[in-house]
Amino acid sequence: MIDLYELYGVELYGAIPLSECVIAKPYLLERAGITSDGSALLILLPYFTHGGEGGNVSMYAAAEDYHAFCRELFSDLCARLSGICPDPKFAGYADHSPIHEVAAAAKAGLGVYGENGLLITREYSSFVFIAGIYTDYPAAIWPKIVSNVELRSTFEAKSCVKCGACRDACPTRAILGGGRIDAGKCLSAITQKKRLTDEDEAAVSAAEYVWGCDICQLACPYTAAARAAGTLETPLSYFKDKLIKTLDGKTLDELEADGGFDRRAFSWRGEAPIRRNINLRGMRAGDGEDHGDEHERDDTDGECEV
Ligand code: SF4
Ligand code: SF4
């Protein structure tokens, strides 16, 4: 029996048949040789840390890249699972994933589906990454091989209390309701874009963040409740160490010089978008910085892949 808490310190996880999931990227399953009658074990990785608050980088990107954390987790866990069950195939995904992760995690009972499009848990609010191990075995396999997995008899996603605080707090009115976000207006997406429209530039100039945006998450009463209960802080040291909560030109120079830039979640678009965002905010404050070079490592508008 594999004990995920003992091995990795994770406490929130649940299994779900793939037939209950929206398969958004079937080619990922095909590539892994996993059929749609298989299942997934979804594992939540809390990342909020009080040490990462108050800067201009979204909390998810303040520590080193969570994709690297997930890669290590998947490599170790898949090897252990294959050691117990040599026949089934196992593959791990996070972020760039075969399924709609938020809906599936809500259906698996790990939290509720927020109006802001995020999974919200009682303990960590929405400050969780969703990692998944996929297999061609049915969901009934998981309680037999991983401790404390209880398979639900019905899979139904619950919604948040729909208080509207996130919609009111969103500076760009990007929250459409029903868990839908207008990505064209959301600062989390805009700050990652390589090319900005005039409207985007105005939004970034006025934004609190140079990468990402946590405003709707911080406005949510589930976050306030988790904070008051003292559970919000992640127990995972990876997300508490090596924090960079504020980015400026000097920090970027230092990261480039010591090779640390590539180990950050905000590196996947190269330096140029961050330097541009810093500059735009600086122009608002009247202390603009250099634009930096136009070095770009990625020409796509796709997603990060683990
Ligand atoms: S702020 Fe209110 S409406 Fe928005 S996600 Fe949180 S509970 Fe739901
Ligand atoms: S991340 Fe920011 S811009 Fe996007 S929906 Fe939330 S508050 Fe609005």
mmCIF file of C-alpha atoms and ligand atoms in Angstrom:
data_model
loop_
_atom_site.group_PDB
_atom_site.id
_atom_site.type_symbol
_atom_site.label_atom_id
_atom_site.label_comp_id
_atom_site.label_asym_id
_atom_site.label_seq_id
_atom_site.Cartn_x
_atom_site.Cartn_y
_atom_site.Cartn_z
ATOM 1 C CA MET A 1 0.000 0.000 0.000
ATOM 2 C CA ILE A 2 1.356 3.410 -0.933
ATOM 3 C CA ASP A 3 0.999 6.131 1.713
ATOM 4 C CA LEU A 4 1.028 9.499 -0.055
ATOM 5 C CA TYR A 5 1.195 11.466 3.181
ATOM 6 C CA GLU A 6 4.148 9.514 4.480
ATOM 7 C CA LEU A 7 5.998 9.681 1.154
ATOM 8 C CA TYR A 8 5.205 13.186 -0.070
ATOM 9 C CA GLY A 9 3.313 14.993 2.701
ATOM 10 C CA VAL A 10 0.136 15.289 0.614
ATOM 11 C CA GLU A 11 -3.231 14.847 2.293
ATOM 12 C CA LEU A 12 -5.852 15.677 -0.302
ATOM 13 C CA TYR A 13 -6.361 13.205 -3.118
ATOM 14 C CA GLY A 14 -9.151 11.224 -4.691
ATOM 15 C CA ALA A 15 -9.878 8.843 -7.527
ATOM 16 C CA ILE A 16 -12.263 9.297 -10.426
ATOM 17 C CA PRO A 17 -13.129 7.235 -13.523
ATOM 18 C CA LEU A 18 -12.143 8.960 -16.753
ATOM 19 C CA SER A 19 -15.714 8.381 -17.919
ATOM 20 C CA GLU A 20 -16.730 11.043 -15.342
ATOM 21 C CA CYS A 21 -14.185 13.554 -16.671
ATOM 22 C CA VAL A 22 -14.210 15.964 -19.582
ATOM 23 C CA ILE A 23 -11.369 14.679 -21.766
ATOM 24 C CA ALA A 24 -9.955 17.913 -23.119
ATOM 25 C CA LYS A 25 -6.723 16.532 -24.589
ATOM 26 C CA PRO A 26 -7.324 12.901 -25.622
ATOM 27 C CA TYR A 27 -3.990 12.756 -27.446
ATOM 28 C CA LEU A 28 -2.166 12.850 -24.088
ATOM 29 C CA LEU A 29 -3.946 9.676 -23.001
ATOM 30 C CA GLU A 30 -3.344 8.062 -26.382
ATOM 31 C CA ARG A 31 0.334 8.920 -26.182
ATOM 32 C CA ALA A 32 0.520 7.174 -22.783
ATOM 33 C CA GLY A 33 -1.441 4.168 -24.062
ATOM 34 C CA ILE A 34 -4.295 4.855 -21.640
ATOM 35 C CA THR A 35 -7.860 4.285 -22.766
ATOM 36 C CA SER A 36 -10.817 6.439 -21.772
ATOM 37 C CA ASP A 37 -12.250 3.646 -19.603
ATOM 38 C CA GLY A 38 -9.315 4.098 -17.224
ATOM 39 C CA SER A 39 -9.137 6.360 -14.198
ATOM 40 C CA ALA A 40 -7.171 9.090 -12.480
ATOM 41 C CA LEU A 41 -5.895 9.742 -8.992
ATOM 42 C CA LEU A 42 -6.014 13.506 -8.490
ATOM 43 C CA ILE A 43 -3.588 14.901 -5.930
ATOM 44 C CA LEU A 44 -3.791 18.446 -4.570
ATOM 45 C CA LEU A 45 -0.579 20.314 -3.842
ATOM 46 C CA PRO A 46 -1.159 23.330 -1.569
ATOM 47 C CA TYR A 47 1.162 26.225 -2.326
ATOM 48 C CA PHE A 48 0.079 29.263 -0.288
ATOM 49 C CA THR A 49 2.755 30.559 2.065
ATOM 50 C CA HIS A 50 2.591 33.679 4.208
ATOM 51 C CA GLY A 51 6.181 34.403 3.186
ATOM 52 C CA GLY A 52 5.036 34.873 -0.403
ATOM 53 C CA GLU A 53 2.421 37.519 0.350
ATOM 54 C CA GLY A 54 2.607 41.202 -0.486
ATOM 55 C CA GLY A 55 4.799 41.085 -3.592
ATOM 56 C CA ASN A 56 4.095 41.590 -7.287
ATOM 57 C CA VAL A 57 4.289 37.918 -8.311
ATOM 58 C CA SER A 58 1.301 35.611 -8.062
ATOM 59 C CA MET A 59 1.704 33.165 -5.181
ATOM 60 C CA TYR A 60 1.839 30.146 -7.495
ATOM 61 C CA ALA A 61 5.043 31.472 -9.075
ATOM 62 C CA ALA A 62 6.824 32.737 -5.943
ATOM 63 C CA ALA A 63 8.533 29.415 -5.199
ATOM 64 C CA GLU A 64 10.493 27.402 -7.730
ATOM 65 C CA ASP A 65 8.512 25.954 -10.646
ATOM 66 C CA TYR A 66 5.776 23.563 -9.561
ATOM 67 C CA HIS A 67 6.144 21.685 -12.835
ATOM 68 C CA ALA A 68 9.550 20.481 -11.612
ATOM 69 C CA PHE A 69 8.002 19.388 -8.296
ATOM 70 C CA CYS A 70 5.340 17.464 -10.208
ATOM 71 C CA ARG A 71 7.864 15.814 -12.524
ATOM 72 C CA GLU A 72 9.729 14.405 -9.518
ATOM 73 C CA LEU A 73 6.508 13.331 -7.821
ATOM 74 C CA PHE A 74 5.266 11.594 -10.981
ATOM 75 C CA SER A 75 8.547 9.839 -11.626
ATOM 76 C CA ASP A 76 8.753 8.424 -8.097
ATOM 77 C CA LEU A 77 5.066 7.606 -7.709
ATOM 78 C CA CYS A 78 4.639 5.994 -11.132
ATOM 79 C CA ALA A 79 7.671 3.772 -10.438
ATOM 80 C CA ARG A 80 6.160 2.684 -7.096
ATOM 81 C CA LEU A 81 2.751 2.041 -8.681
ATOM 82 C CA SER A 82 4.282 0.018 -11.498
ATOM 83 C CA GLY A 83 6.182 -1.988 -8.874
ATOM 84 C CA ILE A 84 2.883 -3.002 -7.254
ATOM 85 C CA CYS A 85 0.840 -3.346 -10.468
ATOM 86 C CA PRO A 86 3.178 -4.212 -13.305
ATOM 87 C CA ASP A 87 0.426 -4.546 -15.924
ATOM 88 C CA PRO A 88 -1.423 -1.229 -15.886
ATOM 89 C CA LYS A 89 0.145 1.858 -17.370
ATOM 90 C CA PHE A 90 0.597 4.987 -15.226
ATOM 91 C CA ALA A 91 1.320 8.508 -16.411
ATOM 92 C CA GLY A 92 1.386 11.824 -14.556
ATOM 93 C CA TYR A 93 0.147 15.201 -15.756
ATOM 94 C CA ALA A 94 -0.387 18.599 -14.190
ATOM 95 C CA ASP A 95 -1.455 21.845 -15.833
ATOM 96 C CA HIS A 96 -1.065 20.403 -19.342
ATOM 97 C CA SER A 97 -3.424 17.567 -18.579
ATOM 98 C CA PRO A 98 -5.774 15.235 -20.501
ATOM 99 C CA ILE A 99 -8.853 16.307 -18.535
ATOM 100 C CA HIS A 100 -10.557 19.419 -17.233
ATOM 101 C CA GLU A 101 -8.816 19.196 -13.854
ATOM 102 C CA VAL A 102 -10.959 21.590 -11.800
ATOM 103 C CA ALA A 103 -14.254 19.929 -12.733
ATOM 104 C CA ALA A 104 -12.818 16.463 -12.119
ATOM 105 C CA ALA A 105 -11.337 17.376 -8.731
ATOM 106 C CA ALA A 106 -14.656 18.905 -7.653
ATOM 107 C CA LYS A 107 -16.465 15.755 -8.795
ATOM 108 C CA ALA A 108 -13.983 13.626 -6.868
ATOM 109 C CA GLY A 109 -15.003 15.530 -3.731
ATOM 110 C CA LEU A 110 -11.719 17.369 -3.207
ATOM 111 C CA GLY A 111 -13.334 20.807 -3.116
ATOM 112 C CA VAL A 112 -15.983 22.978 -4.713
ATOM 113 C CA TYR A 113 -16.041 24.611 -8.118
ATOM 114 C CA GLY A 114 -15.527 28.350 -7.634
ATOM 115 C CA GLU A 115 -17.144 31.137 -9.621
ATOM 116 C CA ASN A 116 -13.577 32.215 -10.368
ATOM 117 C CA GLY A 117 -13.002 28.950 -12.246
ATOM 118 C CA LEU A 118 -10.769 27.462 -9.568
ATOM 119 C CA LEU A 119 -11.060 24.478 -7.284
ATOM 120 C CA ILE A 120 -11.636 25.644 -3.712
ATOM 121 C CA THR A 121 -10.746 23.461 -0.760
ATOM 122 C CA ARG A 122 -11.661 23.987 2.872
ATOM 123 C CA GLU A 123 -8.072 23.815 4.100
ATOM 124 C CA TYR A 124 -6.163 25.765 1.450
ATOM 125 C CA SER A 125 -8.914 27.600 -0.402
ATOM 126 C CA SER A 126 -8.010 27.770 -4.113
ATOM 127 C CA PHE A 127 -4.237 27.849 -3.536
ATOM 128 C CA VAL A 128 -3.716 24.285 -4.740
ATOM 129 C CA PHE A 129 -2.156 22.780 -7.823
ATOM 130 C CA ILE A 130 -3.942 19.751 -9.246
ATOM 131 C CA ALA A 131 -1.668 16.878 -10.204
ATOM 132 C CA GLY A 132 -3.019 13.649 -11.672
ATOM 133 C CA ILE A 133 -1.821 10.093 -12.127
ATOM 134 C CA TYR A 134 -3.668 8.416 -14.971
ATOM 135 C CA THR A 135 -3.999 4.691 -15.570
ATOM 136 C CA ASP A 136 -5.779 2.297 -17.876
ATOM 137 C CA TYR A 137 -7.107 0.483 -14.782
ATOM 138 C CA PRO A 138 -10.606 1.320 -13.488
ATOM 139 C CA ALA A 139 -10.966 3.607 -10.488
ATOM 140 C CA ALA A 140 -11.587 0.614 -8.193
ATOM 141 C CA ILE A 141 -7.832 -0.055 -8.306
ATOM 142 C CA TRP A 142 -6.917 3.047 -6.295
ATOM 143 C CA PRO A 143 -8.281 2.067 -2.821
ATOM 144 C CA LYS A 144 -6.354 -1.222 -3.190
ATOM 145 C CA ILE A 145 -2.975 0.357 -3.816
ATOM 146 C CA VAL A 146 -3.036 3.833 -2.180
ATOM 147 C CA SER A 147 -3.921 4.395 1.506
ATOM 148 C CA ASN A 148 -7.018 6.368 2.419
ATOM 149 C CA VAL A 149 -8.594 6.545 -1.029
ATOM 150 C CA GLU A 150 -12.346 6.324 -0.777
ATOM 151 C CA LEU A 151 -14.089 5.921 -4.071
ATOM 152 C CA ARG A 152 -17.315 7.874 -4.321
ATOM 153 C CA SER A 153 -20.422 6.057 -5.478
ATOM 154 C CA THR A 154 -21.615 9.141 -7.383
ATOM 155 C CA PHE A 155 -19.545 11.930 -8.844
ATOM 156 C CA GLU A 156 -21.144 15.304 -8.535
ATOM 157 C CA ALA A 157 -19.379 18.661 -8.452
ATOM 158 C CA LYS A 158 -20.536 21.147 -5.841
ATOM 159 C CA SER A 159 -20.283 24.882 -6.438
ATOM 160 C CA CYS A 160 -18.970 27.570 -4.118
ATOM 161 C CA VAL A 161 -21.418 29.774 -2.213
ATOM 162 C CA LYS A 162 -21.467 32.242 -5.143
ATOM 163 C CA CYS A 163 -21.106 35.291 -2.924
ATOM 164 C CA GLY A 164 -19.787 37.402 -5.808
ATOM 165 C CA ALA A 165 -16.801 38.787 -3.887
ATOM 166 C CA CYS A 166 -14.385 37.601 -6.581
ATOM 167 C CA ARG A 167 -16.397 39.290 -9.333
ATOM 168 C CA ASP A 168 -16.533 42.529 -7.383
ATOM 169 C CA ALA A 169 -12.800 42.421 -6.628
ATOM 170 C CA CYS A 170 -11.623 41.555 -10.157
ATOM 171 C CA PRO A 171 -10.034 44.716 -11.565
ATOM 172 C CA THR A 172 -10.825 43.818 -15.182
ATOM 173 C CA ARG A 173 -14.284 42.292 -14.716
ATOM 174 C CA ALA A 174 -13.011 39.027 -16.182
ATOM 175 C CA ILE A 175 -15.222 36.699 -14.121
ATOM 176 C CA LEU A 176 -18.262 35.788 -16.175
ATOM 177 C CA GLY A 177 -20.022 33.512 -13.699
ATOM 178 C CA GLY A 178 -20.593 29.774 -13.623
ATOM 179 C CA GLY A 179 -16.860 29.230 -13.271
ATOM 180 C CA ARG A 180 -16.162 30.890 -16.605
ATOM 181 C CA ILE A 181 -13.387 33.440 -17.045
ATOM 182 C CA ASP A 182 -12.832 35.778 -19.964
ATOM 183 C CA ALA A 183 -9.191 34.886 -20.592
ATOM 184 C CA GLY A 184 -8.843 37.912 -22.850
ATOM 185 C CA LYS A 185 -9.479 40.147 -19.839
ATOM 186 C CA CYS A 186 -7.864 38.114 -17.047
ATOM 187 C CA LEU A 187 -4.585 39.608 -15.834
ATOM 188 C CA SER A 188 -3.228 36.185 -15.065
ATOM 189 C CA ALA A 189 -3.344 35.418 -18.793
ATOM 190 C CA ILE A 190 -2.528 38.925 -20.008
ATOM 191 C CA THR A 191 0.688 39.239 -17.981
ATOM 192 C CA GLN A 192 1.937 36.071 -19.718
ATOM 193 C CA LYS A 193 1.220 37.274 -23.242
ATOM 194 C CA LYS A 194 4.078 38.085 -25.563
ATOM 195 C CA ARG A 195 2.243 40.814 -27.411
ATOM 196 C CA LEU A 196 -0.176 43.183 -25.741
ATOM 197 C CA THR A 197 -2.975 45.237 -27.214
ATOM 198 C CA ASP A 198 -3.341 48.851 -26.077
ATOM 199 C CA GLU A 199 -6.101 47.674 -23.757
ATOM 200 C CA ASP A 200 -3.841 44.955 -22.321
ATOM 201 C CA GLU A 201 -1.087 47.516 -21.733
ATOM 202 C CA ALA A 202 -3.448 49.737 -19.809
ATOM 203 C CA ALA A 203 -4.568 46.767 -17.690
ATOM 204 C CA VAL A 204 -0.978 45.712 -16.908
ATOM 205 C CA SER A 205 0.017 49.307 -16.091
ATOM 206 C CA ALA A 206 -2.757 49.463 -13.522
ATOM 207 C CA ALA A 207 -2.182 45.948 -12.168
ATOM 208 C CA GLU A 208 -0.770 44.974 -8.780
ATOM 209 C CA TYR A 209 1.154 42.076 -10.297
ATOM 210 C CA VAL A 210 3.833 41.772 -12.954
ATOM 211 C CA TRP A 211 3.128 38.034 -13.270
ATOM 212 C CA GLY A 212 -0.238 36.432 -12.603
ATOM 213 C CA CYS A 213 -2.934 37.791 -10.318
ATOM 214 C CA ASP A 214 -4.314 36.537 -7.005
ATOM 215 C CA ILE A 215 -6.959 39.180 -6.398
ATOM 216 C CA CYS A 216 -10.039 36.980 -6.840
ATOM 217 C CA GLN A 217 -8.514 34.244 -4.698
ATOM 218 C CA LEU A 218 -7.624 36.656 -1.915
ATOM 219 C CA ALA A 219 -11.116 38.170 -1.979
ATOM 220 C CA CYS A 220 -12.780 34.779 -1.560
ATOM 221 C CA PRO A 221 -14.371 34.022 1.826
ATOM 222 C CA TYR A 222 -12.984 30.481 1.663
ATOM 223 C CA THR A 223 -9.507 32.034 1.748
ATOM 224 C CA ALA A 224 -10.466 34.175 4.731
ATOM 225 C CA ALA A 225 -11.902 31.122 6.495
ATOM 226 C CA ALA A 226 -8.786 29.023 5.834
ATOM 227 C CA ARG A 227 -6.595 31.883 7.023
ATOM 228 C CA ALA A 228 -8.659 32.264 10.200
ATOM 229 C CA ALA A 229 -8.551 28.518 10.810
ATOM 230 C CA GLY A 230 -4.760 28.551 10.422
ATOM 231 C CA THR A 231 -4.757 25.961 7.619
ATOM 232 C CA LEU A 232 -3.903 28.135 4.612
ATOM 233 C CA GLU A 233 -0.120 27.736 4.818
ATOM 234 C CA THR A 234 1.221 24.875 2.706
ATOM 235 C CA PRO A 235 2.872 22.032 4.600
ATOM 236 C CA LEU A 236 5.138 21.391 1.560
ATOM 237 C CA SER A 237 8.556 22.959 2.056
ATOM 238 C CA TYR A 238 9.179 23.179 -1.707
ATOM 239 C CA PHE A 239 6.570 25.948 -1.883
ATOM 240 C CA LYS A 240 7.938 27.833 1.111
ATOM 241 C CA ASP A 241 11.611 27.884 0.175
ATOM 242 C CA LYS A 242 13.549 29.986 -2.320
ATOM 243 C CA LEU A 243 10.715 32.487 -2.606
ATOM 244 C CA ILE A 244 10.809 35.465 -4.924
ATOM 245 C CA LYS A 245 7.677 37.452 -4.248
ATOM 246 C CA THR A 246 8.759 40.700 -5.916
ATOM 247 C CA LEU A 247 10.304 40.969 -9.354
ATOM 248 C CA ASP A 248 12.207 43.970 -10.621
ATOM 249 C CA GLY A 249 14.907 44.431 -13.224
ATOM 250 C CA LYS A 250 17.702 43.753 -10.731
ATOM 251 C CA THR A 251 16.132 40.516 -9.491
ATOM 252 C CA LEU A 252 15.771 39.328 -13.068
ATOM 253 C CA ASP A 253 19.398 40.176 -13.813
ATOM 254 C CA GLU A 254 20.498 38.173 -10.775
ATOM 255 C CA LEU A 255 18.318 35.217 -11.710
ATOM 256 C CA GLU A 256 19.745 35.232 -15.220
ATOM 257 C CA ALA A 257 23.311 35.476 -13.918
ATOM 258 C CA ASP A 258 23.036 32.552 -11.485
ATOM 259 C CA GLY A 259 20.967 30.338 -13.803
ATOM 260 C CA GLY A 260 17.933 30.477 -11.508
ATOM 261 C CA PHE A 261 15.574 32.023 -14.046
ATOM 262 C CA ASP A 262 14.830 28.740 -15.806
ATOM 263 C CA ARG A 263 13.773 27.142 -12.523
ATOM 264 C CA ARG A 264 10.868 29.553 -12.146
ATOM 265 C CA ALA A 265 7.282 29.143 -13.379
ATOM 266 C CA PHE A 266 7.439 32.661 -14.819
ATOM 267 C CA SER A 267 10.317 31.691 -17.115
ATOM 268 C CA TRP A 268 8.333 29.788 -19.728
ATOM 269 C CA ARG A 269 7.734 32.896 -21.843
ATOM 270 C CA GLY A 270 11.280 34.146 -21.528
ATOM 271 C CA GLU A 271 12.278 37.364 -19.838
ATOM 272 C CA ALA A 272 10.730 39.851 -22.240
ATOM 273 C CA PRO A 273 7.095 39.757 -21.042
ATOM 274 C CA ILE A 274 8.119 40.188 -17.386
ATOM 275 C CA ARG A 275 10.499 43.049 -18.153
ATOM 276 C CA ARG A 276 7.771 44.682 -20.207
ATOM 277 C CA ASN A 277 5.262 44.282 -17.364
ATOM 278 C CA ILE A 278 7.724 45.693 -14.830
ATOM 279 C CA ASN A 279 8.347 48.595 -17.138
ATOM 280 C CA LEU A 280 4.648 49.268 -17.673
ATOM 281 C CA ARG A 281 4.004 49.333 -13.943
ATOM 282 C CA GLY A 282 7.091 51.450 -13.425
ATOM 283 C CA MET A 283 5.779 53.969 -15.954
ATOM 284 C CA ARG A 284 2.641 54.258 -13.885
ATOM 285 C CA ALA A 285 4.744 54.880 -10.788
ATOM 286 C CA GLY A 286 7.030 57.224 -12.713
ATOM 287 C CA ASP A 287 10.166 55.149 -12.162
ATOM 288 C CA GLY A 288 10.264 53.061 -15.335
ATOM 289 C CA GLU A 289 13.001 50.522 -15.827
ATOM 290 C CA ASP A 290 14.775 49.325 -18.934
ATOM 291 C CA HIS A 291 12.762 47.159 -21.284
ATOM 292 C CA GLY A 292 15.568 44.604 -21.359
ATOM 293 C CA ASP A 293 16.338 42.593 -24.438
ATOM 294 C CA GLU A 294 13.709 40.994 -26.606
ATOM 295 C CA HIS A 295 15.001 37.472 -26.007
ATOM 296 C CA GLU A 296 12.157 35.033 -26.494
ATOM 297 C CA ARG A 297 12.435 31.322 -25.955
ATOM 298 C CA ASP A 298 8.929 30.245 -26.867
ATOM 299 C CA ASP A 299 6.934 31.302 -29.868
ATOM 300 C CA THR A 300 3.736 29.515 -29.007
ATOM 301 C CA ASP A 301 0.711 30.613 -27.087
ATOM 302 C CA GLY A 302 0.282 27.090 -25.714
ATOM 303 C CA GLU A 303 0.360 25.841 -22.140
ATOM 304 C CA CYS A 304 3.171 24.674 -19.938
ATOM 305 C CA GLU A 305 3.633 20.926 -20.076
ATOM 306 C CA VAL A 306 4.771 18.672 -17.296
HETATM 307 S S1 SF4 B 1 -15.463 34.854 -3.883
HETATM 308 FE FE1 SF4 B 1 -17.528 33.971 -3.548
HETATM 309 S S2 SF4 B 1 -18.288 33.630 -5.637
HETATM 310 FE FE2 SF4 B 1 -16.090 33.926 -5.825
HETATM 311 S S3 SF4 B 1 -15.201 31.872 -5.762
HETATM 312 FE FE3 SF4 B 1 -15.186 32.625 -3.656
HETATM 313 S S4 SF4 B 1 -17.138 31.906 -2.766
HETATM 314 FE FE4 SF4 B 1 -17.308 31.717 -4.987
HETATM 315 S S1 SF4 B 2 -6.912 36.408 -11.708
HETATM 316 FE FE1 SF4 B 2 -7.220 38.654 -11.435
HETATM 317 S S2 SF4 B 2 -7.871 39.393 -13.452
HETATM 318 FE FE2 SF4 B 2 -8.134 37.143 -13.453
HETATM 319 S S3 SF4 B 2 -10.223 36.786 -12.822
HETATM 320 FE FE3 SF4 B 2 -9.012 36.757 -10.934
HETATM 321 S S4 SF4 B 2 -9.027 38.869 -10.175
HETATM 322 FE FE4 SF4 B 2 -9.727 38.909 -12.286
#
